[in-house]
Coordinates of C-alpha atoms and ligand atoms in Angstrom, one line a residue:
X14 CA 192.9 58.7 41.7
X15 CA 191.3 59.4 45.0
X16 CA 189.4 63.0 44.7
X17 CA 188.8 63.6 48.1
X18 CA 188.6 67.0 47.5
X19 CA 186.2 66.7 45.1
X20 CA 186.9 68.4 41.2
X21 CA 187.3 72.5 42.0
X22 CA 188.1 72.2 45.2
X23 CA 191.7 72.7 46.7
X24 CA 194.8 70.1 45.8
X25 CA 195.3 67.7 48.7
X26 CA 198.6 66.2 49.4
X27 CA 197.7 63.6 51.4
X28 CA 195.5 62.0 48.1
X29 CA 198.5 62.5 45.9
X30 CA 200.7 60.6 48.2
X31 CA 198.2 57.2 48.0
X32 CA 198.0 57.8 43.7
X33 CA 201.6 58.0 43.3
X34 CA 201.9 54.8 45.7
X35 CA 200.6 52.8 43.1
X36 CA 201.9 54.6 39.9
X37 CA 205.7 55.2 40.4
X38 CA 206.9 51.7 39.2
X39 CA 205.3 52.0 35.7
X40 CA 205.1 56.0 36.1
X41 CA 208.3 56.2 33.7
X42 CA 206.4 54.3 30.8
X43 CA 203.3 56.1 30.7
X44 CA 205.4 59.6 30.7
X45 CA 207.2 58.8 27.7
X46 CA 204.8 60.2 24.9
X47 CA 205.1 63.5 26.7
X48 CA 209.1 63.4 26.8
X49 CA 208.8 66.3 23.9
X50 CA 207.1 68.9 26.3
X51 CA 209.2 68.2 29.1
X52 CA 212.5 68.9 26.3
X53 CA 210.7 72.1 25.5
X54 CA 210.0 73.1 28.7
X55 CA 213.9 72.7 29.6
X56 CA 214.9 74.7 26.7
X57 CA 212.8 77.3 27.8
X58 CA 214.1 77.3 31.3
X59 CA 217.5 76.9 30.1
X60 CA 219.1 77.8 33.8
X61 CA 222.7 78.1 32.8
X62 CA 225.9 76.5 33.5
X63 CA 226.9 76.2 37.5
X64 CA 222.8 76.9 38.3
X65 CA 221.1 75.6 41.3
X66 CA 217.5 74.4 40.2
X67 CA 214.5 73.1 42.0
X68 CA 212.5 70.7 40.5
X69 CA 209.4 71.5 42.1
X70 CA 207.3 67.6 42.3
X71 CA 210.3 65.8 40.7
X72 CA 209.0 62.3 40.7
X73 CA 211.3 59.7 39.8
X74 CA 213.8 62.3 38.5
X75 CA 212.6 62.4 34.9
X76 CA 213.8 65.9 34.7
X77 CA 217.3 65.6 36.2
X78 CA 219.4 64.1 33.3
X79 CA 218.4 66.8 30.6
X80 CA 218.7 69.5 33.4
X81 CA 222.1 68.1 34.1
X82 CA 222.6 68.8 30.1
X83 CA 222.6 72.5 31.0
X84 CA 223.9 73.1 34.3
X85 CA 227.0 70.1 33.9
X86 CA 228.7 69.0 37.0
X87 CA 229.0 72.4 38.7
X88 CA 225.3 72.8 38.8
X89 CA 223.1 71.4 41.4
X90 CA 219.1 70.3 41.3
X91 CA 217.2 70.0 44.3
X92 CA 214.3 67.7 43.9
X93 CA 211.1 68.4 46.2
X94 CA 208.2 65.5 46.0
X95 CA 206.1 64.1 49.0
X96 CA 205.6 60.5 47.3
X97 CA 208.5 58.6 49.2
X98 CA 207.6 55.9 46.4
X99 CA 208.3 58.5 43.4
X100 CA 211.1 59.9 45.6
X101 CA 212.9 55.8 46.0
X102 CA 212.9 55.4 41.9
X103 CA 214.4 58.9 41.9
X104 CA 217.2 58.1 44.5
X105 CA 217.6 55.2 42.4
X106 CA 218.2 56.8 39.3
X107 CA 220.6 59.3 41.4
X108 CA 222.9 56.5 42.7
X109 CA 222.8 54.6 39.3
X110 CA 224.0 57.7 37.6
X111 CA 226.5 58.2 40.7
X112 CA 224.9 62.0 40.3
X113 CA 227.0 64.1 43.6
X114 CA 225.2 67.2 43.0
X115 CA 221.0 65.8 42.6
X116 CA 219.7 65.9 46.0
X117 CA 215.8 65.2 46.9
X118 CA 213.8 66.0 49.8
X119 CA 210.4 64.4 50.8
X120 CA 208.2 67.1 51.3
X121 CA 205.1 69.2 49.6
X122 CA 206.2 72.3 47.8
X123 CA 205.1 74.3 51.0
X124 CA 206.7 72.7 53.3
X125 CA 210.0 71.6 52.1
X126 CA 212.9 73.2 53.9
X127 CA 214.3 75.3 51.1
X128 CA 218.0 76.7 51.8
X129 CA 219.7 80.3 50.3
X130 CA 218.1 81.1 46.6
X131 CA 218.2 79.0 43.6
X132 CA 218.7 80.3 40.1
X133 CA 215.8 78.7 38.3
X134 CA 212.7 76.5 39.0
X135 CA 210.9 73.8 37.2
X136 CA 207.5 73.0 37.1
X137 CA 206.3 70.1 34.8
X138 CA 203.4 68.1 35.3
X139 CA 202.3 69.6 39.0
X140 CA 198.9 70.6 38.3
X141 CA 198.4 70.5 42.4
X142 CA 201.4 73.0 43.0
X143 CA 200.5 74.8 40.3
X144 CA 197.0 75.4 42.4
X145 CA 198.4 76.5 45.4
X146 CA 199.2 80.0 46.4
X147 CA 201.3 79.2 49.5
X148 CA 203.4 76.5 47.9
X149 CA 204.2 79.1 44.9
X150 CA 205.1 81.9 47.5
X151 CA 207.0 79.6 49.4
X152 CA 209.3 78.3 46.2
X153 CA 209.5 81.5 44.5
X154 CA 210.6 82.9 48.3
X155 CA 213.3 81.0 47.4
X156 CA 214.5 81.9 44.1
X157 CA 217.0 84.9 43.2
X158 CA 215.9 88.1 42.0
X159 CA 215.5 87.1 37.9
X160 CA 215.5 83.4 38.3
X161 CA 213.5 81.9 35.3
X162 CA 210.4 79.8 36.3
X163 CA 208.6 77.3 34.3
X164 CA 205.7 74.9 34.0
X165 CA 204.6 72.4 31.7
X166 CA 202.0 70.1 31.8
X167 CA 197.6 70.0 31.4
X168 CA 195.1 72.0 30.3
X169 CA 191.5 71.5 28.6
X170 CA 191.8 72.3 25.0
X171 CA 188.6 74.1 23.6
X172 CA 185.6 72.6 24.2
X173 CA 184.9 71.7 20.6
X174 CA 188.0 69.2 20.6
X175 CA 186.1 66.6 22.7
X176 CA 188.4 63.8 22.1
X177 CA 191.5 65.8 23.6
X178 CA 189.2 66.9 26.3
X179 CA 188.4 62.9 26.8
X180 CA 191.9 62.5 27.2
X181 CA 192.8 65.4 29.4
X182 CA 190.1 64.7 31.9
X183 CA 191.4 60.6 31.9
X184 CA 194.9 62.1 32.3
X185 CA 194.0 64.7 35.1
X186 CA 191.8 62.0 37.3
X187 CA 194.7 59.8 37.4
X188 CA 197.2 62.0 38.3
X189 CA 195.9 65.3 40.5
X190 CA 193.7 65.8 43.2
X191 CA 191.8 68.9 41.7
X192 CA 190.9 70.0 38.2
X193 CA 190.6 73.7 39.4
X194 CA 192.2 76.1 36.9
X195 CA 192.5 73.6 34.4
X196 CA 191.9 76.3 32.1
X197 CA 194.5 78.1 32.2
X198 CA 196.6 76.4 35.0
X199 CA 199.7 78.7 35.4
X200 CA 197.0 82.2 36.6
X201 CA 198.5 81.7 40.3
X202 CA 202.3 81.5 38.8
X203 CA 201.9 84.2 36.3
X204 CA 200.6 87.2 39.2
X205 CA 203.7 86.1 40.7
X206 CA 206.1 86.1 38.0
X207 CA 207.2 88.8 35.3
X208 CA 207.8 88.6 31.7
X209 CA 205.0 86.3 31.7
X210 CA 204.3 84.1 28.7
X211 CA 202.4 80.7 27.3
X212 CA 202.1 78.7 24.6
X213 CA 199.1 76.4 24.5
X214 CA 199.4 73.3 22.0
X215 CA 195.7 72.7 22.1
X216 CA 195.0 69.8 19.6
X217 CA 196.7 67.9 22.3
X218 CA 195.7 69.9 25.7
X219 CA 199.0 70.5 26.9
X220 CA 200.8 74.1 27.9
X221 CA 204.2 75.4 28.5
X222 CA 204.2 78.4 30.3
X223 CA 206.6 80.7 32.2
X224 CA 208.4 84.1 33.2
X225 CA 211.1 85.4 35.5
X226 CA 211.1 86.0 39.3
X227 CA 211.0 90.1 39.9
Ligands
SAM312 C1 202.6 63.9 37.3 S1 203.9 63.7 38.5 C2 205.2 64.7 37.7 C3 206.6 64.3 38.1 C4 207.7 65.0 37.4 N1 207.7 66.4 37.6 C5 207.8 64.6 36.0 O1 207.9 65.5 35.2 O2 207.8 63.5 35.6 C6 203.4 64.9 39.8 C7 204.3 64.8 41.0 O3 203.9 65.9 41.8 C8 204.1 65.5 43.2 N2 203.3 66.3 44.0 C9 201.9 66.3 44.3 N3 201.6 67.2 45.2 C10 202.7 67.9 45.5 C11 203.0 69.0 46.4 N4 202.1 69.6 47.1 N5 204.3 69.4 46.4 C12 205.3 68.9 45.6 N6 205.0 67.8 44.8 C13 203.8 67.4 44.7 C14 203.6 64.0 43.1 O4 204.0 63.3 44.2 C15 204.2 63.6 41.8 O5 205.4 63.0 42.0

């Protein structure tokens, strides 16, 4: 991972874009022992039948098939991610699936070119968004008054647990451009949200957290 921000500085898009570059083609493998969190964190979301959902830093689409479990064919997900290389294995996976209502845009969270209000919004493994006020404002801008928000992903366990804190740091170099708010990474999400709540899985340093759009 290129920091060229530096640890505790801001996210940089730019640096993400060059990381993902190299990771998408084997980025499937290396997220399948976190497949679990990513199944809890859908349950929790649990956007409804017929929901519109944005996958906020979709990747290759890991996320779409389980969300597809909830919304079915009426639903719709809209993928936003600025790695065109994460973005071609997730257009893959669309076509391959001959999915009509999974649509991607290449953009960062702040930029992309939302339309109307979506009922729900997923954020798994996007430590980066996560860190950034005006992408949060900017997604949540877009969401309907209640919509259900939440994100998975990172965090350092207690200090004393230095192997998972090993692993978190390896984990976090390699796949964010800032380790600001690694702590508690949903602080920015949660003044924005209400209803508010996380559940920390510390022995292994990961985090579900989430609440519900005022
Ligand atoms: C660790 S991957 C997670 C991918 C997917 N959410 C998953 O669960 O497998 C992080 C993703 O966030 C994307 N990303 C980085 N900065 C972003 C930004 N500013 N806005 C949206 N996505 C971003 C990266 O391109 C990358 O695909």
């Amino acid at each position: 991972m290129r920091f060229t921000s530096g640890p505790g500085r801001r996210p940089d898009p730019s640096a993400s874009r060059d990381t993902y570059r190299g990771r998408a083609e084997r980025y499937d493998l290396e997220l399948a022992p976190f497949e679990p969190l990513r199944a809890k964190a859908i349950a929790q979301l649990a956007p409804p039948a017929g929901a519109t959902v944005l996958d906020i830093g979709c990747g290759t689409g890991l996320s779409f098939e389980p969300l597809l479990e909830c919304i079915g064919p009426t639903g719709r997900i809209v993928g936003v991610d600025p790695s065109p290389d994460m973005l071609a294995r997730a257009r893959s996976r669309i076509a391959c699936h001959g999915w009509s209502n999974v649509a991607v845009m290449e953009a960062t969270a702040a930029s992309a070119h939302l339309q109307g209000h979506a009922d729900a919004a997923l954020f798994h493994f996007t430590h980066d968004v996560l860190r950034n006020a005006r992408a949060l404002d900017h997604v949540i801008a877009h969401l309907k008054p209640g919509a259900p928000v939440v994100a998975s992903g990172l965090q350092w366990a207690p200090a004393w647990l230095l192997p998972t804190n090993a692993f978190v740091l390896g984990a976090a170099l390699y796949s964010v451009t800032t380790l600001e708010g690694l702590d508690q990474p949903w602080t920015l999400l949660a003044e924005r949200l209400q209803g508010f709540e996380v559940r920390s899985f510390p022995w292994v340093g990961l985090y579900i957290a989430g609440g519900h759009v005022g």
